[in-house]
mmCIF file with all atom_site columns, C-alpha atoms in Angstrom:
data_model
loop_
_atom_site.group_PDB
_atom_site.id
_atom_site.type_symbol
_atom_site.label_atom_id
_atom_site.label_alt_id
_atom_site.label_comp_id
_atom_site.label_asym_id
_atom_site.label_entity_id
_atom_site.label_seq_id
_atom_site.pdbx_PDB_ins_code
_atom_site.Cartn_x
_atom_site.Cartn_y
_atom_site.Cartn_z
_atom_site.occupancy
_atom_site.B_iso_or_equiv
_atom_site.pdbx_formal_charge
_atom_site.auth_seq_id
_atom_site.auth_comp_id
_atom_site.auth_asym_id
_atom_site.auth_atom_id
_atom_site.pdbx_PDB_model_num
ATOM 1  C CA . UNK A 1 1  ? 4.881   5.887   15.005  1.00 51.00 ? 1  UNK A CA 1
ATOM 2  C CA . UNK A 1 2  ? 2.887   2.508   16.585  1.00 60.00 ? 2  UNK A CA 1
ATOM 3  C CA . UNK A 1 3  ? 2.184   -1.010  15.889  1.00 73.00 ? 3  UNK A CA 1
ATOM 4  C CA . UNK A 1 4  ? -1.444  0.267   16.333  1.00 86.00 ? 4  UNK A CA 1
ATOM 5  C CA . UNK A 1 5  ? -1.485  1.165   12.769  1.00 89.00 ? 5  UNK A CA 1
ATOM 6  C CA . UNK A 1 6  ? -1.383  -2.514  12.320  1.00 90.00 ? 6  UNK A CA 1
ATOM 7  C CA . UNK A 1 7  ? -4.291  -3.245  14.402  1.00 90.00 ? 7  UNK A CA 1
ATOM 8  C CA . UNK A 1 8  ? -6.504  -0.278  12.877  1.00 88.00 ? 8  UNK A CA 1
ATOM 9  C CA . UNK A 1 9  ? -10.212 -1.487  11.461  1.00 89.00 ? 9  UNK A CA 1
ATOM 10 C CA . UNK A 1 10 ? -9.834  0.061   8.293   1.00 86.00 ? 10 UNK A CA 1
ATOM 11 C CA . UNK A 1 11 ? -6.382  -1.505  7.589   1.00 88.00 ? 11 UNK A CA 1
ATOM 12 C CA . UNK A 1 12 ? -7.776  -4.636  8.797   1.00 91.00 ? 12 UNK A CA 1
ATOM 13 C CA . UNK A 1 13 ? -10.615 -4.816  6.536   1.00 89.00 ? 13 UNK A CA 1
ATOM 14 C CA . UNK A 1 14 ? -8.010  -3.942  3.955   1.00 87.00 ? 14 UNK A CA 1
ATOM 15 C CA . UNK A 1 15 ? -5.635  -6.608  4.706   1.00 91.00 ? 15 UNK A CA 1
ATOM 16 C CA . UNK A 1 16 ? -8.723  -9.293  4.779   1.00 92.00 ? 16 UNK A CA 1
ATOM 17 C CA . UNK A 1 17 ? -10.210 -8.554  1.200   1.00 89.00 ? 17 UNK A CA 1
ATOM 18 C CA . UNK A 1 18 ? -6.148  -8.792  -0.285  1.00 90.00 ? 18 UNK A CA 1
ATOM 19 C CA . UNK A 1 19 ? -6.112  -12.056 1.693   1.00 93.00 ? 19 UNK A CA 1
ATOM 20 C CA . UNK A 1 20 ? -9.644  -13.466 0.525   1.00 93.00 ? 20 UNK A CA 1
ATOM 21 C CA . UNK A 1 21 ? -8.789  -12.879 -3.193  1.00 91.00 ? 21 UNK A CA 1
ATOM 22 C CA . UNK A 1 22 ? -5.714  -15.117 -2.734  1.00 93.00 ? 22 UNK A CA 1
ATOM 23 C CA . UNK A 1 23 ? -2.710  -12.987 -1.663  1.00 93.00 ? 23 UNK A CA 1
ATOM 24 C CA . UNK A 1 24 ? -0.407  -13.767 1.142   1.00 94.00 ? 24 UNK A CA 1
ATOM 25 C CA . UNK A 1 25 ? 1.448   -10.868 3.040   1.00 95.00 ? 25 UNK A CA 1
ATOM 26 C CA . UNK A 1 26 ? 5.097   -11.745 3.763   1.00 94.00 ? 26 UNK A CA 1
ATOM 27 C CA . UNK A 1 27 ? 5.805   -8.486  5.537   1.00 94.00 ? 27 UNK A CA 1
ATOM 28 C CA . UNK A 1 28 ? 4.005   -5.336  6.426   1.00 94.00 ? 28 UNK A CA 1
ATOM 29 C CA . UNK A 1 29 ? 5.832   -1.979  7.432   1.00 93.00 ? 29 UNK A CA 1
ATOM 30 C CA . UNK A 1 30 ? 4.013   1.361   9.322   1.00 93.00 ? 30 UNK A CA 1
ATOM 31 C CA . UNK A 1 31 ? 6.328   3.927   7.189   1.00 89.00 ? 31 UNK A CA 1
ATOM 32 C CA . UNK A 1 32 ? 4.336   7.022   8.455   1.00 89.00 ? 32 UNK A CA 1
ATOM 33 C CA . UNK A 1 33 ? 1.075   8.575   9.495   1.00 90.00 ? 33 UNK A CA 1
ATOM 34 C CA . UNK A 1 34 ? -0.612  12.001  9.233   1.00 88.00 ? 34 UNK A CA 1
ATOM 35 C CA . UNK A 1 35 ? -2.638  13.271  11.916  1.00 87.00 ? 35 UNK A CA 1
ATOM 36 C CA . UNK A 1 36 ? -5.417  16.024  12.167  1.00 86.00 ? 36 UNK A CA 1
ATOM 37 C CA . UNK A 1 37 ? -7.110  17.679  14.382  1.00 84.00 ? 37 UNK A CA 1
ATOM 38 C CA . UNK A 1 38 ? -5.969  17.085  18.068  1.00 83.00 ? 38 UNK A CA 1
ATOM 39 C CA . UNK A 1 39 ? -4.368  13.499  16.829  1.00 80.00 ? 39 UNK A CA 1
ATOM 40 C CA . UNK A 1 40 ? -6.887  12.077  14.613  1.00 85.00 ? 40 UNK A CA 1
ATOM 41 C CA . UNK A 1 41 ? -4.989  9.692   12.152  1.00 85.00 ? 41 UNK A CA 1
ATOM 42 C CA . UNK A 1 42 ? -5.906  10.954  8.480   1.00 84.00 ? 42 UNK A CA 1
ATOM 43 C CA . UNK A 1 43 ? -3.744  8.515   6.800   1.00 86.00 ? 43 UNK A CA 1
ATOM 44 C CA . UNK A 1 44 ? -1.146  5.862   6.985   1.00 90.00 ? 44 UNK A CA 1
ATOM 45 C CA . UNK A 1 45 ? 1.390   4.933   4.679   1.00 88.00 ? 45 UNK A CA 1
ATOM 46 C CA . UNK A 1 46 ? 2.171   1.299   4.236   1.00 90.00 ? 46 UNK A CA 1
ATOM 47 C CA . UNK A 1 47 ? 5.126   -0.633  3.221   1.00 88.00 ? 47 UNK A CA 1
ATOM 48 C CA . UNK A 1 48 ? 3.757   -4.304  1.913   1.00 90.00 ? 48 UNK A CA 1
ATOM 49 C CA . UNK A 1 49 ? 5.640   -7.231  0.501   1.00 92.00 ? 49 UNK A CA 1
ATOM 50 C CA . UNK A 1 50 ? 3.139   -9.813  -0.383  1.00 91.00 ? 50 UNK A CA 1
ATOM 51 C CA . UNK A 1 51 ? 3.079   -12.833 -2.812  1.00 93.00 ? 51 UNK A CA 1
ATOM 52 C CA . UNK A 1 52 ? 0.533   -13.002 -5.688  1.00 91.00 ? 52 UNK A CA 1
ATOM 53 C CA . UNK A 1 53 ? -1.689  -16.033 -6.443  1.00 92.00 ? 53 UNK A CA 1
ATOM 54 C CA . UNK A 1 54 ? 0.416   -16.279 -9.262  1.00 92.00 ? 54 UNK A CA 1
ATOM 55 C CA . UNK A 1 55 ? 3.282   -16.621 -6.799  1.00 94.00 ? 55 UNK A CA 1
ATOM 56 C CA . UNK A 1 56 ? 4.954   -13.354 -8.128  1.00 91.00 ? 56 UNK A CA 1
ATOM 57 C CA . UNK A 1 57 ? 6.312   -11.233 -5.378  1.00 91.00 ? 57 UNK A CA 1
ATOM 58 C CA . UNK A 1 58 ? 5.165   -7.628  -4.749  1.00 87.00 ? 58 UNK A CA 1
ATOM 59 C CA . UNK A 1 59 ? 6.264   -4.489  -3.001  1.00 84.00 ? 59 UNK A CA 1
ATOM 60 C CA . UNK A 1 60 ? 3.976   -1.862  -2.754  1.00 82.00 ? 60 UNK A CA 1
ATOM 61 C CA . UNK A 1 61 ? 4.056   1.379   -0.652  1.00 82.00 ? 61 UNK A CA 1
ATOM 62 C CA . UNK A 1 62 ? 0.175   2.046   0.161   1.00 84.00 ? 62 UNK A CA 1
ATOM 63 C CA . UNK A 1 63 ? -1.602  5.211   1.699   1.00 84.00 ? 63 UNK A CA 1
ATOM 64 C CA . UNK A 1 64 ? -4.881  4.271   3.660   1.00 85.00 ? 64 UNK A CA 1
ATOM 65 C CA . UNK A 1 65 ? -7.247  6.551   4.212   1.00 82.00 ? 65 UNK A CA 1
ATOM 66 C CA . UNK A 1 66 ? -10.664 5.657   5.236   1.00 75.00 ? 66 UNK A CA 1
ATOM 67 C CA . UNK A 1 67 ? -11.885 2.913   2.825   1.00 70.00 ? 67 UNK A CA 1
ATOM 68 C CA . UNK A 1 68 ? -9.339  4.270   0.074   1.00 68.00 ? 68 UNK A CA 1
ATOM 69 C CA . UNK A 1 69 ? -6.284  2.964   -1.122  1.00 66.00 ? 69 UNK A CA 1
ATOM 70 C CA . UNK A 1 70 ? -3.484  4.885   -3.053  1.00 66.00 ? 70 UNK A CA 1
ATOM 71 C CA . UNK A 1 71 ? -0.901  3.194   -4.968  1.00 66.00 ? 71 UNK A CA 1
ATOM 72 C CA . UNK A 1 72 ? 1.324   6.005   -7.037  1.00 62.00 ? 72 UNK A CA 1
ATOM 73 C CA . UNK A 1 73 ? 4.389   4.796   -8.844  1.00 68.00 ? 73 UNK A CA 1
ATOM 74 C CA . UNK A 1 74 ? 6.865   7.690   -9.308  1.00 68.00 ? 74 UNK A CA 1
ATOM 75 C CA . UNK A 1 75 ? 10.221  7.362   -11.449 1.00 76.00 ? 75 UNK A CA 1
ATOM 76 C CA . UNK A 1 76 ? 12.622  9.431   -10.569 1.00 78.00 ? 76 UNK A CA 1
ATOM 77 C CA . UNK A 1 77 ? 15.704  10.277  -13.118 1.00 86.00 ? 77 UNK A CA 1
ATOM 78 C CA . UNK A 1 78 ? 18.477  11.670  -11.667 1.00 88.00 ? 78 UNK A CA 1
ATOM 79 C CA . UNK A 1 79 ? 20.322  12.612  -14.799 1.00 91.00 ? 79 UNK A CA 1
ATOM 80 C CA . UNK A 1 80 ? 17.179  14.934  -15.890 1.00 86.00 ? 80 UNK A CA 1
ATOM 81 C CA . UNK A 1 81 ? 16.584  16.080  -12.417 1.00 88.00 ? 81 UNK A CA 1
ATOM 82 C CA . UNK A 1 82 ? 12.965  15.101  -13.475 1.00 87.00 ? 82 UNK A CA 1
ATOM 83 C CA . UNK A 1 83 ? 9.897   12.998  -11.756 1.00 83.00 ? 83 UNK A CA 1
ATOM 84 C CA . UNK A 1 84 ? 7.855   10.892  -13.962 1.00 78.00 ? 84 UNK A CA 1
ATOM 85 C CA . UNK A 1 85 ? 4.675   8.898   -13.133 1.00 70.00 ? 85 UNK A CA 1
ATOM 86 C CA . UNK A 1 86 ? 4.159   5.591   -14.642 1.00 65.00 ? 86 UNK A CA 1
ATOM 87 C CA . UNK A 1 87 ? 0.658   4.417   -15.569 1.00 62.00 ? 87 UNK A CA 1
ATOM 88 C CA . UNK A 1 88 ? 0.357   0.705   -15.739 1.00 58.00 ? 88 UNK A CA 1
ATOM 89 C CA . UNK A 1 89 ? -1.768  -2.216  -15.392 1.00 60.00 ? 89 UNK A CA 1
ATOM 90 C CA . UNK A 1 90 ? -1.571  -3.978  -12.294 1.00 57.00 ? 90 UNK A CA 1
ATOM 91 C CA . UNK A 1 91 ? -3.856  -5.817  -9.588  1.00 60.00 ? 91 UNK A CA 1
ATOM 92 C CA . UNK A 1 92 ? -6.161  -3.628  -7.706  1.00 60.00 ? 92 UNK A CA 1
ATOM 93 C CA . UNK A 1 93 ? -4.337  -3.264  -4.094  1.00 59.00 ? 93 UNK A CA 1
ATOM 94 C CA . UNK A 1 94 ? -7.601  -2.153  -2.600  1.00 59.00 ? 94 UNK A CA 1
ATOM 95 C CA . UNK A 1 95 ? -8.939  -5.724  -3.112  1.00 63.00 ? 95 UNK A CA 1
ATOM 96 C CA . UNK A 1 96 ? -6.492  -7.787  -5.540  1.00 61.00 ? 96 UNK A CA 1
ATOM 97 C CA . UNK A 1 97 ? -8.523  -8.174  -8.459  1.00 63.00 ? 97 UNK A CA 1
ATOM 98 C CA . UNK A 1 98 ? -6.880  -7.619  -12.172 1.00 55.00 ? 98 UNK A CA 1
#
């Protein structure tokens, strides 16, 4: 994985929309990339540490693919050996709006 994922226009456009909505990034890491068709990047997984306009710290892992951003919270319960998804009301990480 290279730092070029942090320089891709689709990522920079998303990041600017988040900044424009009043958020500040504390740290961004590239966790993984999915490549298709001779090395073309299909999607990238980022880990973001940011501060909301209300001064709350948020950590989000996001998948950016084209103009789409996906956040999927998953809860793992080891005692029951089960995974659950979580439905929440949260900021739209794609543009920072509630």
